Coordinates of C-alpha atoms in Angstrom, one line a residue:
M237 CA 14.3 -26.4 58.9
A238 CA 12.5 -23.3 57.9
R239 CA 15.5 -22.1 56.0
S240 CA 15.8 -25.5 54.3
K241 CA 12.1 -25.3 53.1
S242 CA 12.7 -21.8 51.8
W243 CA 15.8 -22.9 49.9
I244 CA 13.9 -25.8 48.4
A245 CA 11.0 -23.6 47.4
A246 CA 13.3 -21.2 45.7
L247 CA 15.1 -24.0 43.9
V248 CA 11.8 -25.4 42.6
A249 CA 10.7 -22.0 41.4
A250 CA 14.1 -21.5 39.6
L251 CA 13.9 -24.9 37.9
A252 CA 10.3 -24.1 36.7
A253 CA 11.5 -20.8 35.2
V254 CA 14.4 -22.6 33.5
A255 CA 12.0 -25.2 32.1
A256 CA 9.7 -22.5 30.8
L257 CA 12.6 -20.6 29.2
S258 CA 13.7 -23.8 27.4
G259 CA 10.3 -24.2 25.9
C260 CA 9.7 -27.4 27.9
N261 CA 6.0 -27.0 28.1
D262 CA 3.6 -29.9 28.2
S263 CA 1.0 -29.4 25.4
D264 CA -1.6 -31.2 27.5
Q265 CA -1.3 -29.1 30.6
D266 CA -4.1 -26.8 31.7
D267 CA -4.3 -23.1 30.8
V268 CA -2.4 -21.0 33.4
D269 CA -3.8 -17.9 35.1
I270 CA -1.2 -15.3 34.0
Q271 CA -2.3 -12.7 36.6
A272 CA -0.7 -14.8 39.3
S273 CA 2.9 -14.3 40.2
S274 CA 5.5 -16.5 41.9
P275 CA 6.8 -15.5 45.4
Q276 CA 10.0 -14.2 43.7
G277 CA 8.1 -11.8 41.5
L278 CA 8.9 -13.6 38.3
P279 CA 6.4 -13.4 35.4
S280 CA 3.9 -16.1 35.9
R281 CA 4.6 -17.6 32.4
I282 CA 7.5 -17.4 30.1
A283 CA 7.6 -19.0 26.6
R284 CA 10.2 -19.0 24.0
L285 CA 9.3 -18.5 20.3
G286 CA 12.5 -18.8 18.3
N287 CA 14.6 -15.8 19.1
Y288 CA 11.9 -14.2 21.1
E289 CA 10.6 -14.6 24.7
I290 CA 7.0 -14.0 25.5
T291 CA 6.3 -12.8 29.0
S292 CA 3.1 -11.8 30.7
A293 CA 2.0 -10.3 33.9
A294 CA -1.1 -8.5 35.2
G295 CA -2.8 -8.7 31.7
A296 CA 0.1 -7.1 29.8
V297 CA 2.2 -9.1 27.3
Q298 CA 5.8 -8.4 26.3
I299 CA 7.7 -9.6 23.3
V300 CA 11.4 -9.7 24.2
R301 CA 14.5 -10.2 22.1
D302 CA 18.0 -10.3 23.5
G303 CA 16.7 -8.9 26.8
Q304 CA 15.1 -5.9 25.1
T305 CA 11.4 -5.4 24.9
V306 CA 10.4 -5.2 21.2
W307 CA 6.6 -4.7 21.8
A308 CA 4.5 -4.6 24.9
T309 CA 0.7 -4.4 25.2
T310 CA -1.0 -2.2 27.7
A311 CA -2.5 -3.9 30.8
A312 CA -6.0 -4.0 29.3
P313 CA -5.1 -4.0 25.5
V314 CA -8.1 -5.4 23.7
T315 CA -11.2 -3.6 22.2
L316 CA -14.0 -5.3 20.4
A317 CA -16.9 -3.6 18.7
R318 CA -19.9 -4.2 16.4
T319 CA -19.0 -1.7 13.7
T320 CA -20.5 -0.6 10.5
L321 CA -18.3 1.2 7.9
D322 CA -20.1 3.9 6.0
I323 CA -17.9 4.6 2.9
G324 CA -18.1 7.6 0.6
S325 CA -15.8 8.1 -2.4
E326 CA -14.9 10.8 -4.8
R327 CA -12.3 10.3 -7.5
A328 CA -11.0 7.2 -5.8
I329 CA -10.5 9.0 -2.4
Y330 CA -12.5 7.5 0.4
E331 CA -14.2 8.9 3.4
I332 CA -14.7 6.1 5.9
E333 CA -17.0 6.6 9.0
E334 CA -16.8 3.9 11.7
N335 CA -20.3 3.6 13.4
R336 CA -20.2 1.4 16.5
A337 CA -23.4 -0.2 17.8
Q338 CA -21.6 -1.7 20.8
T339 CA -18.1 -1.3 22.1
C340 CA -16.2 -3.4 24.6
K341 CA -13.1 -1.8 26.0
G342 CA -10.3 -2.8 28.4
G343 CA -10.2 -6.5 27.7
R344 CA -7.5 -8.4 29.7
F345 CA -5.8 -11.6 29.0
T346 CA -6.5 -14.1 31.8
R347 CA -5.2 -17.5 30.6
M348 CA -2.2 -18.6 28.6
K349 CA -1.1 -21.9 27.2
G350 CA 2.3 -22.4 25.5
V351 CA 4.1 -25.2 23.8
A352 CA 7.4 -25.3 21.9
D353 CA 6.6 -22.8 19.1
D354 CA 3.0 -21.8 19.8
V355 CA 1.4 -19.7 22.5
R356 CA -2.3 -18.9 22.9
L357 CA -3.7 -16.2 25.2
V358 CA -7.4 -16.0 26.0
G359 CA -9.2 -13.1 27.6
E360 CA -12.6 -11.7 28.2
F361 CA -14.5 -8.7 29.4
D362 CA -15.9 -9.0 32.9
D363 CA -18.4 -6.2 33.4
G364 CA -21.5 -4.6 31.9
A365 CA -23.0 -5.7 28.6
C366 CA -19.7 -7.1 27.5
K367 CA -19.4 -9.6 30.4
G368 CA -18.4 -13.0 29.0
V369 CA -17.4 -11.7 25.5
S370 CA -14.0 -13.4 24.8
F371 CA -11.1 -13.0 22.5
S372 CA -7.8 -14.9 21.8
L373 CA -4.3 -14.0 20.7
E374 CA -2.3 -16.7 19.0
L375 CA 1.5 -16.3 18.9
S376 CA 3.9 -18.5 17.0
S377 CA 7.4 -18.6 15.6
T378 CA 7.9 -18.2 11.9
D379 CA 10.5 -19.9 9.7
D380 CA 12.3 -16.7 9.2
G381 CA 12.6 -16.0 12.9
Q382 CA 9.8 -13.6 13.6
V383 CA 6.6 -13.8 15.7
H384 CA 3.3 -14.3 13.9
F385 CA 0.3 -13.1 15.8
K386 CA -3.5 -13.3 15.3
L387 CA -5.9 -11.5 17.6
S388 CA -9.4 -12.7 17.0
S389 CA -12.9 -12.0 18.3
N390 CA -14.5 -15.2 19.5
N391 CA -17.9 -13.8 18.9
P392 CA -18.8 -13.2 15.2
K393 CA -21.0 -10.2 16.1
F394 CA -17.9 -8.2 17.0
N395 CA -16.2 -7.5 13.7
E396 CA -13.9 -4.7 14.9
V397 CA -10.8 -5.9 16.8
G398 CA -8.4 -3.4 18.4
L399 CA -5.0 -3.9 20.1
S400 CA -3.3 -1.3 22.3
L401 CA 0.5 -1.3 22.5
A402 CA 2.4 0.6 25.1
V403 CA 5.0 3.0 23.7
D404 CA 7.2 5.8 24.9
E405 CA 5.9 9.3 24.3
N406 CA 8.9 10.2 22.2
E407 CA 8.9 7.1 20.1
Q408 CA 8.8 7.7 16.3
F409 CA 6.8 5.7 13.7
H410 CA 7.9 5.3 10.1
G411 CA 6.5 3.5 7.1
F412 CA 2.8 2.8 6.2
G413 CA 3.6 2.8 2.5
E414 CA 4.4 5.9 0.4
Q415 CA 4.1 8.9 2.7
T416 CA 5.4 12.4 2.6
E417 CA 6.2 12.6 6.3
Q418 CA 9.1 10.7 7.9
N419 CA 7.7 10.5 11.4
L420 CA 4.0 9.8 11.5
R421 CA 3.5 9.9 15.3
G422 CA 0.4 11.9 16.1
Q423 CA -1.5 10.8 13.0
N424 CA -4.5 8.6 12.6
I425 CA -3.6 6.5 9.6
P426 CA -6.2 4.6 7.5
I427 CA -4.7 1.7 5.6
V428 CA -6.7 1.9 2.4
I429 CA -5.4 2.1 -1.2
Q430 CA -6.7 5.3 -2.8
E431 CA -5.6 8.3 -4.7
Q432 CA -3.1 10.4 -2.8
G433 CA -5.1 13.6 -3.4
V434 CA -4.6 17.0 -4.9
G435 CA -3.4 19.4 -2.2
R436 CA -3.6 17.0 0.7
G437 CA -4.7 19.8 3.1
G438 CA -1.7 22.1 2.4
V439 CA -1.2 25.3 0.6
V440 CA -2.5 23.9 -2.7
S441 CA -5.7 22.9 -0.9
K442 CA -6.2 26.4 0.4
A443 CA -5.7 27.8 -3.1
I444 CA -8.2 25.3 -4.6
N445 CA -10.8 26.3 -2.0
Q446 CA -10.4 30.0 -2.8
L447 CA -10.9 29.3 -6.5
Q448 CA -14.5 28.4 -5.7
L449 CA -15.2 32.0 -5.0
L450 CA -14.2 33.2 -8.5
P451 CA -16.8 34.0 -11.2
L452 CA -15.7 31.2 -13.7
P453 CA -17.4 29.4 -16.6
D454 CA -19.5 26.4 -15.6
D455 CA -17.0 23.8 -17.1
Q456 CA -14.2 25.3 -15.0
K457 CA -16.3 25.4 -11.9
A458 CA -17.0 21.7 -12.4
L459 CA -13.3 21.0 -12.6
I460 CA -12.6 23.0 -9.4
R461 CA -15.4 21.2 -7.6
S462 CA -13.8 17.9 -8.6
F463 CA -10.5 19.0 -7.2
V464 CA -12.1 20.2 -4.0
K465 CA -13.6 16.7 -3.4
A466 CA -10.4 15.0 -4.3
Q467 CA -8.0 16.9 -2.1
G468 CA -7.1 14.1 0.3
N469 CA -5.1 14.7 3.4
A470 CA -1.7 14.3 4.9
V471 CA -1.8 10.5 5.0
T472 CA -3.9 9.5 1.9
T473 CA -1.8 7.4 -0.4
Y474 CA -2.0 5.2 -3.5
Y475 CA 0.6 2.9 -1.9
A476 CA -0.7 2.1 1.6
V477 CA 1.1 -0.6 3.5
P478 CA 0.2 -1.8 7.1
L479 CA 3.9 -1.9 8.0
T480 CA 5.7 0.3 10.5
I481 CA 9.2 0.5 12.0
T482 CA 9.8 2.6 15.1
G483 CA 12.8 4.8 15.8
Q484 CA 14.1 2.1 18.2
G485 CA 13.9 -0.6 15.5
A486 CA 10.7 -2.4 16.5
G487 CA 8.6 -3.6 13.5
M488 CA 5.0 -4.7 12.9
L489 CA 3.3 -5.8 9.7
L490 CA -0.3 -6.7 9.2
K491 CA -1.4 -9.3 6.6
N492 CA -5.0 -8.1 6.6
T493 CA -6.0 -7.1 3.0
G494 CA -9.1 -5.1 4.0
Y495 CA -9.4 -1.7 5.7
T496 CA -7.3 -1.3 8.9
R497 CA -6.3 1.7 10.9
F498 CA -3.3 2.8 13.0
D499 CA -4.0 5.4 15.7
L500 CA -0.7 7.0 16.6
R501 CA -2.2 10.0 18.5
P502 CA -2.2 8.9 22.2
D503 CA 0.9 9.9 24.2
D504 CA 1.6 6.6 25.9
H505 CA 0.3 3.9 23.5
I506 CA -0.9 3.3 20.0
E507 CA -4.0 1.5 18.8
V508 CA -4.3 -0.9 15.8
H509 CA -7.8 -1.7 14.5
G510 CA -9.0 -4.3 12.1
F511 CA -12.6 -4.7 10.8
A512 CA -12.9 -8.3 9.6
G513 CA -12.9 -10.0 13.0
N514 CA -9.2 -10.3 13.4
L515 CA -5.8 -8.7 13.3
D516 CA -3.3 -10.9 11.5
G517 CA 0.4 -10.0 11.3
R518 CA 3.9 -10.2 12.5
F519 CA 6.1 -8.7 15.2
F520 CA 9.8 -8.3 14.7
G521 CA 12.6 -6.1 15.9
G522 CA 16.3 -5.4 15.7
K523 CA 19.0 -3.3 17.4
S524 CA 18.6 -0.6 14.7
Q525 CA 16.1 0.5 12.0
L526 CA 18.3 -1.0 9.3
E527 CA 18.2 -4.4 11.1
A528 CA 14.4 -4.1 11.4
I529 CA 14.0 -3.2 7.7
T530 CA 16.2 -6.2 6.8
Q531 CA 13.9 -8.4 8.8
A532 CA 10.8 -6.9 7.1
T533 CA 12.1 -7.6 3.6
E534 CA 13.0 -11.1 4.6
Y535 CA 9.2 -11.6 4.5
T536 CA 8.0 -9.0 1.9
G537 CA 10.8 -9.5 -0.6
R538 CA 13.3 -6.9 -1.7
M539 CA 13.1 -4.5 -4.6
S540 CA 15.5 -5.2 -7.4
V541 CA 18.3 -2.7 -7.9
L542 CA 17.3 -0.2 -10.6
P543 CA 19.2 -0.4 -13.9
D544 CA 22.2 1.9 -14.1
W545 CA 20.7 3.9 -17.0
T546 CA 18.0 5.4 -14.8
Q547 CA 20.8 7.2 -12.9
T548 CA 22.7 8.7 -15.8
G549 CA 20.3 11.5 -16.7
A550 CA 16.7 12.8 -16.5
V551 CA 13.6 10.8 -17.5
I552 CA 11.5 13.6 -19.1
G553 CA 7.7 13.4 -19.2
L554 CA 6.5 14.6 -22.6
Q555 CA 3.3 14.3 -24.5
G556 CA 1.4 15.8 -27.5
G557 CA 2.5 13.5 -30.4
T558 CA 5.6 12.9 -32.5
E559 CA 6.1 16.5 -33.7
T560 CA 5.8 18.0 -30.3
V561 CA 7.9 15.4 -28.6
E562 CA 10.7 15.7 -31.2
A563 CA 10.7 19.6 -30.9
R564 CA 11.0 19.6 -27.1
Y565 CA 13.6 16.8 -27.1
R566 CA 15.8 18.8 -29.5
M567 CA 15.4 21.9 -27.4
L568 CA 16.5 20.0 -24.3
K569 CA 19.4 18.3 -26.1
K570 CA 20.7 21.6 -27.5
A571 CA 20.6 23.1 -24.0
G572 CA 22.9 20.2 -22.7
V573 CA 20.4 18.5 -20.5
P574 CA 21.5 14.9 -19.8
I575 CA 18.5 12.8 -20.8
T576 CA 18.3 9.0 -20.2
G577 CA 14.6 8.5 -21.2
L578 CA 11.4 10.0 -22.5
W579 CA 8.2 9.1 -20.7
L580 CA 5.3 9.4 -23.2
Q581 CA 2.1 9.0 -21.2
D582 CA -0.2 9.6 -24.1
W583 CA 1.3 6.9 -26.4
A584 CA -2.1 5.2 -26.6
G585 CA -4.0 8.4 -27.4
A586 CA -5.6 11.2 -25.3
R587 CA -9.0 12.6 -24.6
S588 CA -10.0 16.1 -23.6
T589 CA -12.1 16.4 -20.4
Y590 CA -14.0 19.2 -18.8
G591 CA -14.6 20.9 -22.1
G592 CA -10.9 21.0 -22.9
A593 CA -9.7 22.2 -19.5
A594 CA -7.8 19.0 -18.9
S595 CA -6.5 16.0 -20.9
M596 CA -6.2 12.3 -20.0
T597 CA -4.6 9.2 -21.6
C598 CA -6.8 6.9 -23.7
W599 CA -7.2 3.7 -21.6
N600 CA -7.2 1.3 -24.6
W601 CA -3.7 -0.2 -24.6
E602 CA -2.7 0.1 -28.2
R603 CA -0.5 2.8 -29.8
D604 CA -2.2 5.7 -31.4
D605 CA -0.5 5.9 -34.8
D606 CA -2.3 9.1 -35.8
R607 CA -0.9 10.9 -32.7
Y608 CA 2.5 9.3 -33.0
P609 CA 3.3 8.7 -36.7
G610 CA 6.8 7.5 -37.5
W611 CA 7.1 5.8 -34.0
D612 CA 9.9 3.4 -35.1
K613 CA 11.9 6.3 -36.6
L614 CA 11.5 8.3 -33.4
R615 CA 12.7 5.3 -31.4
Q616 CA 15.7 4.7 -33.6
E617 CA 16.8 8.3 -33.3
L618 CA 16.5 8.3 -29.5
T619 CA 18.3 4.9 -29.3
A620 CA 21.2 6.4 -31.2
D621 CA 21.4 9.1 -28.6
G622 CA 21.3 6.6 -25.7
V623 CA 17.7 7.7 -24.8
R624 CA 15.0 5.1 -23.9
L625 CA 11.2 5.2 -24.3
L626 CA 8.9 4.6 -21.3
G627 CA 5.1 4.2 -21.5
Y628 CA 2.0 4.1 -19.2
F629 CA -0.5 1.4 -18.3
N630 CA -3.3 0.8 -15.9
P631 CA -5.9 -1.9 -15.4
Y632 CA -8.8 0.3 -16.6
L633 CA -10.5 0.3 -20.0
V634 CA -12.7 2.9 -21.7
S635 CA -15.6 1.8 -23.9
N636 CA -15.8 4.7 -26.3
V637 CA -12.3 4.2 -27.8
D638 CA -13.3 6.3 -30.9
K639 CA -13.3 9.4 -28.7
C640 CA -9.5 9.1 -27.9
N641 CA -8.0 6.8 -30.5
P642 CA -10.2 6.7 -33.6
G643 CA -7.8 4.4 -35.5
A644 CA -7.6 1.7 -32.9
R645 CA -7.8 -1.8 -34.2
R646 CA -9.1 -3.3 -31.0
N647 CA -11.6 -2.3 -28.4
L648 CA -10.2 -3.9 -25.2
Y649 CA -13.3 -2.9 -23.2
K650 CA -15.6 -4.9 -25.5
E651 CA -13.2 -7.9 -25.4
A652 CA -13.0 -7.9 -21.6
R653 CA -16.8 -7.5 -21.2
A654 CA -17.5 -10.4 -23.7
N655 CA -15.1 -12.7 -21.8
G656 CA -16.4 -11.7 -18.3
Y657 CA -13.0 -10.1 -17.3
L658 CA -14.5 -6.9 -15.7
V659 CA -15.2 -6.2 -12.1
K660 CA -18.9 -6.5 -11.4
N661 CA -21.4 -4.5 -9.4
S662 CA -23.9 -5.9 -6.9
S663 CA -26.2 -6.9 -9.8
G664 CA -23.5 -8.9 -11.6
K665 CA -23.0 -6.4 -14.4
P666 CA -19.7 -4.6 -15.3
Y667 CA -19.0 -1.9 -12.8
Q668 CA -18.8 1.6 -14.4
L669 CA -16.4 3.9 -12.6
T670 CA -16.7 7.6 -13.3
I671 CA -13.4 9.3 -14.1
T672 CA -13.6 13.1 -14.5
D673 CA -16.4 13.2 -17.2
F674 CA -16.2 9.7 -18.6
D675 CA -16.7 6.1 -17.4
A676 CA -14.4 3.1 -17.4
G677 CA -14.4 -0.6 -16.7
I678 CA -12.0 -2.3 -14.3
V679 CA -10.2 -5.5 -15.3
D680 CA -10.7 -8.1 -12.5
L681 CA -7.2 -9.3 -11.8
T682 CA -8.4 -11.9 -9.3
N683 CA -9.7 -13.7 -12.3
P684 CA -6.7 -15.8 -13.5
Q685 CA -7.8 -15.7 -17.2
A686 CA -8.3 -11.9 -17.0
F687 CA -4.8 -11.6 -15.4
E688 CA -3.2 -13.5 -18.2
W689 CA -5.1 -11.6 -20.8
L690 CA -4.0 -8.2 -19.5
K691 CA -0.5 -9.4 -18.9
N692 CA -0.2 -10.6 -22.5
I693 CA -1.4 -7.2 -23.7
L694 CA 1.2 -5.4 -21.7
E695 CA 3.9 -7.8 -22.9
T696 CA 3.0 -7.4 -26.6
Q697 CA 2.9 -3.6 -26.4
I698 CA 6.1 -3.3 -24.4
K699 CA 8.0 -5.3 -27.1
K700 CA 6.2 -3.7 -30.0
N701 CA 6.9 -0.2 -28.8
G702 CA 10.3 -0.7 -27.4
F703 CA 9.5 0.4 -23.9
S704 CA 12.2 0.2 -21.3
G705 CA 9.7 0.8 -18.5
W706 CA 6.3 2.2 -17.7
M707 CA 4.2 3.9 -15.1
A708 CA 2.1 1.1 -13.5
D709 CA -0.8 3.3 -12.5
F710 CA -4.2 3.4 -10.8
A711 CA -4.8 0.0 -9.3
E712 CA -5.8 2.0 -6.2
G713 CA -9.2 3.0 -7.7
L714 CA -11.2 -0.1 -6.8
P715 CA -14.5 0.9 -5.3
F716 CA -15.6 -0.8 -2.0
D717 CA -19.0 -1.9 -3.4
T718 CA -17.5 -4.0 -6.3
Q719 CA -17.7 -7.8 -6.5
L720 CA -14.5 -9.7 -7.5
A721 CA -14.1 -13.0 -9.2
N722 CA -12.4 -14.5 -6.1
G723 CA -15.5 -14.0 -4.1
N724 CA -14.4 -10.8 -2.2
S725 CA -15.9 -7.4 -2.3
G726 CA -13.9 -4.3 -3.1
R727 CA -13.9 -3.6 0.7
A728 CA -11.9 -6.8 1.4
G729 CA -10.0 -7.1 -1.9
A730 CA -8.7 -3.6 -2.8
A731 CA -5.2 -4.4 -1.6
V732 CA -5.3 -7.8 -3.4
Q733 CA -6.3 -6.1 -6.7
A734 CA -3.3 -3.7 -6.3
M735 CA -0.9 -6.4 -5.4
V736 CA -2.0 -8.6 -8.3
H737 CA -1.7 -5.6 -10.7
A738 CA 1.9 -5.3 -9.6
G739 CA 2.4 -9.0 -10.4
A740 CA 0.8 -8.5 -13.9
C741 CA 3.3 -5.7 -14.5
F742 CA 6.3 -7.7 -13.1
E743 CA 5.8 -11.1 -14.8
P744 CA 6.4 -9.9 -18.4
R745 CA 10.0 -9.2 -17.3
A746 CA 10.6 -13.0 -17.1
T747 CA 8.7 -13.9 -20.2
A748 CA 9.7 -11.3 -22.8
V749 CA 11.9 -12.5 -25.6
E750 CA 13.9 -9.3 -25.5
R751 CA 15.3 -8.1 -22.2
Y752 CA 14.0 -4.8 -20.9
D753 CA 13.8 -3.2 -17.5
A754 CA 10.6 -2.6 -15.6
V755 CA 10.7 0.8 -14.0
Y756 CA 7.7 2.0 -12.0
R757 CA 6.7 5.3 -10.6
Q758 CA 9.7 5.6 -8.3
V759 CA 12.5 5.9 -10.8
Y760 CA 15.1 7.9 -8.7
T761 CA 16.5 6.2 -5.6
R762 CA 19.9 7.8 -5.2
L763 CA 20.5 11.1 -3.3
Y764 CA 18.6 14.1 -4.5
S765 CA 21.9 16.0 -4.7
E766 CA 23.0 13.9 -7.7
L767 CA 20.0 15.3 -9.7
R768 CA 20.3 19.0 -8.8
P769 CA 22.5 20.0 -11.8
T770 CA 20.0 18.4 -14.2
L771 CA 17.0 19.9 -12.5
R772 CA 18.6 23.4 -12.7
R773 CA 19.1 23.0 -16.4
L774 CA 15.5 21.9 -16.9
R775 CA 14.2 24.9 -15.0
R776 CA 16.3 27.3 -17.2
V777 CA 15.2 25.6 -20.5
F778 CA 11.5 25.6 -19.7
A779 CA 11.7 29.2 -18.4
R780 CA 13.1 30.3 -21.8
S781 CA 10.4 28.4 -23.7
T782 CA 7.4 29.9 -21.8

């Protein structure tokens, strides 16, 4: 009889596990204590979300696909804190200090409720000043077969939310936008769109710091001080993305548009921190990094294949006006350098800064005919040689256009200000951003009318000047203390501004009467070895000319 009861108990437990694996959960049943285990040692709760299984035991949560754990939390994975961000900036590089008034660490999940495609875990802190403070993790299946997650503080006073994920000490982490290192394990990575920096803590930074010791004129000292403050570090980037793929093919993407941070320094886990009361994102994974990247781009979209002409020669960056550009082009052509395009950054004019020690493009998006007389003739000659023209745009406008393009027919800053198209400061007035030794206004691309206005300017100038592409620059320089038309501050909307800027640059491709190709900063995508012969020729030519 005892054996019969044991057999029946085992059968009941097995049937319960099968029902859970099949997603046969009653949406009305009570929350289950996930720290309890069955006599057979099975996880106390198993739920299926599409291709993934969610298991939990002793406070830890595992996300499993095809029998392999994609992600797993630590046993006490949640941190909540009341945090103030103190933000300093210099030349669109941010120093962010996280000041915590109260921190609750080691939060465990204690209850779990699951239905067909939705799981909710609830936890709390059980000691000290944090006793009773709760949090929740919502997990659901997405239409494209991934796991959506949202970890939230259930107390609005706690704006910082942290999640700890267990990882092997040898695991590699890739991604986070445009970075110079392949494996970023060991780094503390802020996800904030900013300038990448000059030097970034390497050899150039050391040289810049040494220059401060030299007896130089005041204007040159000012330039060096600016560079010192704008050095950045190994992970500052103008293209920051809260997306990572591990060496084993696990992937995670955050949808948060405000400041977040990935701490990859611990040996046995990583920590992800958000500062708007939640972490909102996706988990996914594959058997390889390629499979994980494929899954990531199912959600983010995939970059179009670059046009063939970008791979047939060098795109040369030149500036200085028609006469200078023609002379240098002829020199390169005579030397046999294969050229597919000329990038003329100063097509809209240029201004001297720091007393002539530097030069910058005129941010008033209209061609400077005094600097580039005979533009159409230049374009025709280049076209006959199979060489294309590329330009430069950004969403910033200077007010004193006469200083950089005296013959301009329009003052775009004045137009934008009159129509309310500029980003505001806390007083509701146009925000003035200092760039080297001049100020600029910022087009508020969260304003639909401002978006269309700037997009139409780009489209008109692209067709008028015959550009086959352009550098879409500097949407990373949105200060955190700005106010946007969509109601966000710069702190919450910096990523949105940059993404919408990309849209303003992309949409003209579909609406232009004449077909052209949009080529952004990253022109070359094929192997570096294919460009080596061209680069060697370039070095020889410029060595002879200097």
